[in-house]
Amino acid sequence: MGRPDRCSVRDTRRCKGDGKSPGEPPRRYEPMGEQPNRASLATTARVVRGGEAEDVHLEVILEEPLSLEVNGEPVALLMRLPGMEKELAVGFCLSEGLVRSFDDIVGVRHCGEA
């Protein structure tokens, strides 16, 4: 693979448009509509210890999909915890051999950025 022109990451549930058609603007952030943007979910779990069952209220961290593109082409769909998307994208590209070094990366952009 040659030197990437652009490396972008996008949350697949929040981006619209493919940005590949002539004259089409790059992807942009779109709200998820009715679904709230949450990194965790309050829930109840039943814990059994020594034959005794107890309902426990807790927060569960939610994974979200992240689509990784290099030069505008999709290369991976990653499930991840929210946050540090750019660092995850760079680390993935390096560890999977999509780029040889940091010098091969011209830029990293989240689709929510102008």
mmCIF file of C-alpha atoms in Angstrom:
data_model
loop_
_atom_site.group_PDB
_atom_site.id
_atom_site.type_symbol
_atom_site.label_atom_id
_atom_site.label_comp_id
_atom_site.label_asym_id
_atom_site.label_seq_id
_atom_site.Cartn_x
_atom_site.Cartn_y
_atom_site.Cartn_z
ATOM 1 C CA MET A 1 0.000 0.000 0.000
ATOM 2 C CA GLY A 2 1.326 3.450 -0.879
ATOM 3 C CA ARG A 3 1.451 6.432 1.384
ATOM 4 C CA PRO A 4 -2.112 7.133 2.628
ATOM 5 C CA ASP A 5 -3.653 10.452 1.629
ATOM 6 C CA ARG A 6 -6.131 10.352 4.465
ATOM 7 C CA CYS A 7 -7.041 8.028 7.286
ATOM 8 C CA SER A 8 -10.492 8.513 8.748
ATOM 9 C CA VAL A 9 -12.565 6.840 11.400
ATOM 10 C CA ARG A 10 -16.286 6.964 11.735
ATOM 11 C CA ASP A 11 -18.875 5.832 14.198
ATOM 12 C CA THR A 12 -21.090 3.794 11.875
ATOM 13 C CA ARG A 13 -24.247 4.733 13.727
ATOM 14 C CA ARG A 14 -23.704 8.462 13.426
ATOM 15 C CA CYS A 15 -22.323 9.236 9.950
ATOM 16 C CA LYS A 16 -24.301 9.873 6.794
ATOM 17 C CA GLY A 17 -23.251 9.972 3.141
ATOM 18 C CA ASP A 18 -20.410 8.094 1.554
ATOM 19 C CA GLY A 19 -18.344 11.171 0.636
ATOM 20 C CA LYS A 20 -17.134 9.369 -2.518
ATOM 21 C CA SER A 21 -19.508 10.819 -5.111
ATOM 22 C CA PRO A 22 -18.180 13.796 -7.110
ATOM 23 C CA GLY A 23 -19.153 17.060 -5.445
ATOM 24 C CA GLU A 24 -20.440 15.325 -2.336
ATOM 25 C CA PRO A 25 -19.165 16.841 0.906
ATOM 26 C CA PRO A 26 -17.220 14.671 3.346
ATOM 27 C CA ARG A 27 -19.149 12.726 5.940
ATOM 28 C CA ARG A 28 -20.558 14.762 8.751
ATOM 29 C CA TYR A 29 -21.835 14.050 12.224
ATOM 30 C CA GLU A 30 -25.549 13.359 12.440
ATOM 31 C CA PRO A 31 -27.438 12.860 15.709
ATOM 32 C CA MET A 32 -28.709 9.333 16.281
ATOM 33 C CA GLY A 33 -32.330 10.491 16.472
ATOM 34 C CA GLU A 34 -34.391 8.837 19.178
ATOM 35 C CA GLN A 35 -31.472 6.919 20.679
ATOM 36 C CA PRO A 36 -29.575 8.824 23.358
ATOM 37 C CA ASN A 37 -25.801 8.991 23.010
ATOM 38 C CA ARG A 38 -24.698 7.030 26.074
ATOM 39 C CA ALA A 39 -21.459 5.338 26.977
ATOM 40 C CA SER A 40 -23.156 3.217 29.655
ATOM 41 C CA LEU A 41 -26.504 1.683 30.467
ATOM 42 C CA ALA A 42 -28.137 1.311 33.882
ATOM 43 C CA THR A 43 -29.371 -2.245 34.356
ATOM 44 C CA THR A 44 -30.122 -4.899 36.946
ATOM 45 C CA ALA A 45 -28.232 -8.176 37.215
ATOM 46 C CA ARG A 46 -28.968 -11.173 39.411
ATOM 47 C CA VAL A 47 -25.918 -12.256 41.398
ATOM 48 C CA VAL A 48 -25.900 -15.714 43.003
ATOM 49 C CA ARG A 49 -23.448 -16.392 45.840
ATOM 50 C CA GLY A 50 -23.557 -19.380 48.140
ATOM 51 C CA GLY A 51 -27.019 -20.318 46.932
ATOM 52 C CA GLU A 52 -28.401 -16.829 47.661
ATOM 53 C CA ALA A 53 -29.692 -14.680 44.774
ATOM 54 C CA GLU A 54 -29.598 -10.899 44.904
ATOM 55 C CA ASP A 55 -30.578 -8.274 42.324
ATOM 56 C CA VAL A 56 -27.788 -5.731 41.886
ATOM 57 C CA HIS A 57 -28.160 -2.364 40.116
ATOM 58 C CA LEU A 58 -25.136 -1.435 38.021
ATOM 59 C CA GLU A 59 -23.865 0.515 35.023
ATOM 60 C CA VAL A 60 -22.688 -1.502 32.015
ATOM 61 C CA ILE A 61 -20.259 0.070 29.534
ATOM 62 C CA LEU A 62 -21.590 -0.103 25.971
ATOM 63 C CA GLU A 63 -19.426 -1.043 23.013
ATOM 64 C CA GLU A 64 -19.928 0.842 19.769
ATOM 65 C CA PRO A 65 -18.923 0.073 16.172
ATOM 66 C CA LEU A 66 -16.154 2.107 14.566
ATOM 67 C CA SER A 67 -15.501 1.918 10.828
ATOM 68 C CA LEU A 68 -11.900 2.505 9.764
ATOM 69 C CA GLU A 69 -11.124 3.827 6.284
ATOM 70 C CA VAL A 70 -7.772 4.378 4.589
ATOM 71 C CA ASN A 71 -7.719 6.603 1.485
ATOM 72 C CA GLY A 72 -11.525 6.591 1.537
ATOM 73 C CA GLU A 73 -11.743 2.780 1.377
ATOM 74 C CA PRO A 74 -13.209 0.802 4.299
ATOM 75 C CA VAL A 75 -10.643 -1.544 5.859
ATOM 76 C CA ALA A 76 -12.170 -2.663 9.168
ATOM 77 C CA LEU A 77 -15.153 -2.471 11.480
ATOM 78 C CA LEU A 78 -14.000 -2.439 15.097
ATOM 79 C CA MET A 79 -16.083 -2.861 18.235
ATOM 80 C CA ARG A 80 -14.706 -0.579 20.916
ATOM 81 C CA LEU A 81 -15.461 1.415 24.016
ATOM 82 C CA PRO A 82 -16.128 5.097 23.268
ATOM 83 C CA GLY A 83 -13.142 7.442 23.349
ATOM 84 C CA MET A 84 -9.660 7.656 21.839
ATOM 85 C CA GLU A 85 -10.886 6.694 18.362
ATOM 86 C CA LYS A 86 -7.936 8.298 16.566
ATOM 87 C CA GLU A 87 -5.387 6.483 18.715
ATOM 88 C CA LEU A 88 -7.207 3.189 18.134
ATOM 89 C CA ALA A 89 -7.226 3.798 14.364
ATOM 90 C CA VAL A 90 -3.505 4.588 14.253
ATOM 91 C CA GLY A 91 -2.628 1.595 16.438
ATOM 92 C CA PHE A 92 -4.763 -0.707 14.295
ATOM 93 C CA CYS A 93 -3.164 0.542 11.069
ATOM 94 C CA LEU A 94 0.323 0.026 12.516
ATOM 95 C CA SER A 95 -0.326 -3.384 14.095
ATOM 96 C CA GLU A 96 -2.104 -4.780 11.024
ATOM 97 C CA GLY A 97 0.601 -3.580 8.628
ATOM 98 C CA LEU A 98 -1.652 -1.131 6.766
ATOM 99 C CA VAL A 99 1.116 1.441 7.274
ATOM 100 C CA ARG A 100 4.803 0.851 7.973
ATOM 101 C CA SER A 101 5.398 3.723 10.393
ATOM 102 C CA PHE A 102 3.910 6.920 11.771
ATOM 103 C CA ASP A 103 5.551 8.718 8.833
ATOM 104 C CA ASP A 104 3.132 6.944 6.456
ATOM 105 C CA ILE A 105 0.158 8.602 8.164
ATOM 106 C CA VAL A 106 -0.594 12.005 6.674
ATOM 107 C CA GLY A 107 -3.625 12.692 8.875
ATOM 108 C CA VAL A 108 -6.323 11.099 10.983
ATOM 109 C CA ARG A 109 -9.830 12.523 11.000
ATOM 110 C CA HIS A 110 -13.053 11.551 12.741
ATOM 111 C CA CYS A 111 -16.071 12.008 10.480
ATOM 112 C CA GLY A 112 -17.527 14.411 13.053
ATOM 113 C CA GLU A 113 -14.708 16.874 12.378
ATOM 114 C CA ALA A 114 -14.893 19.484 9.639
#
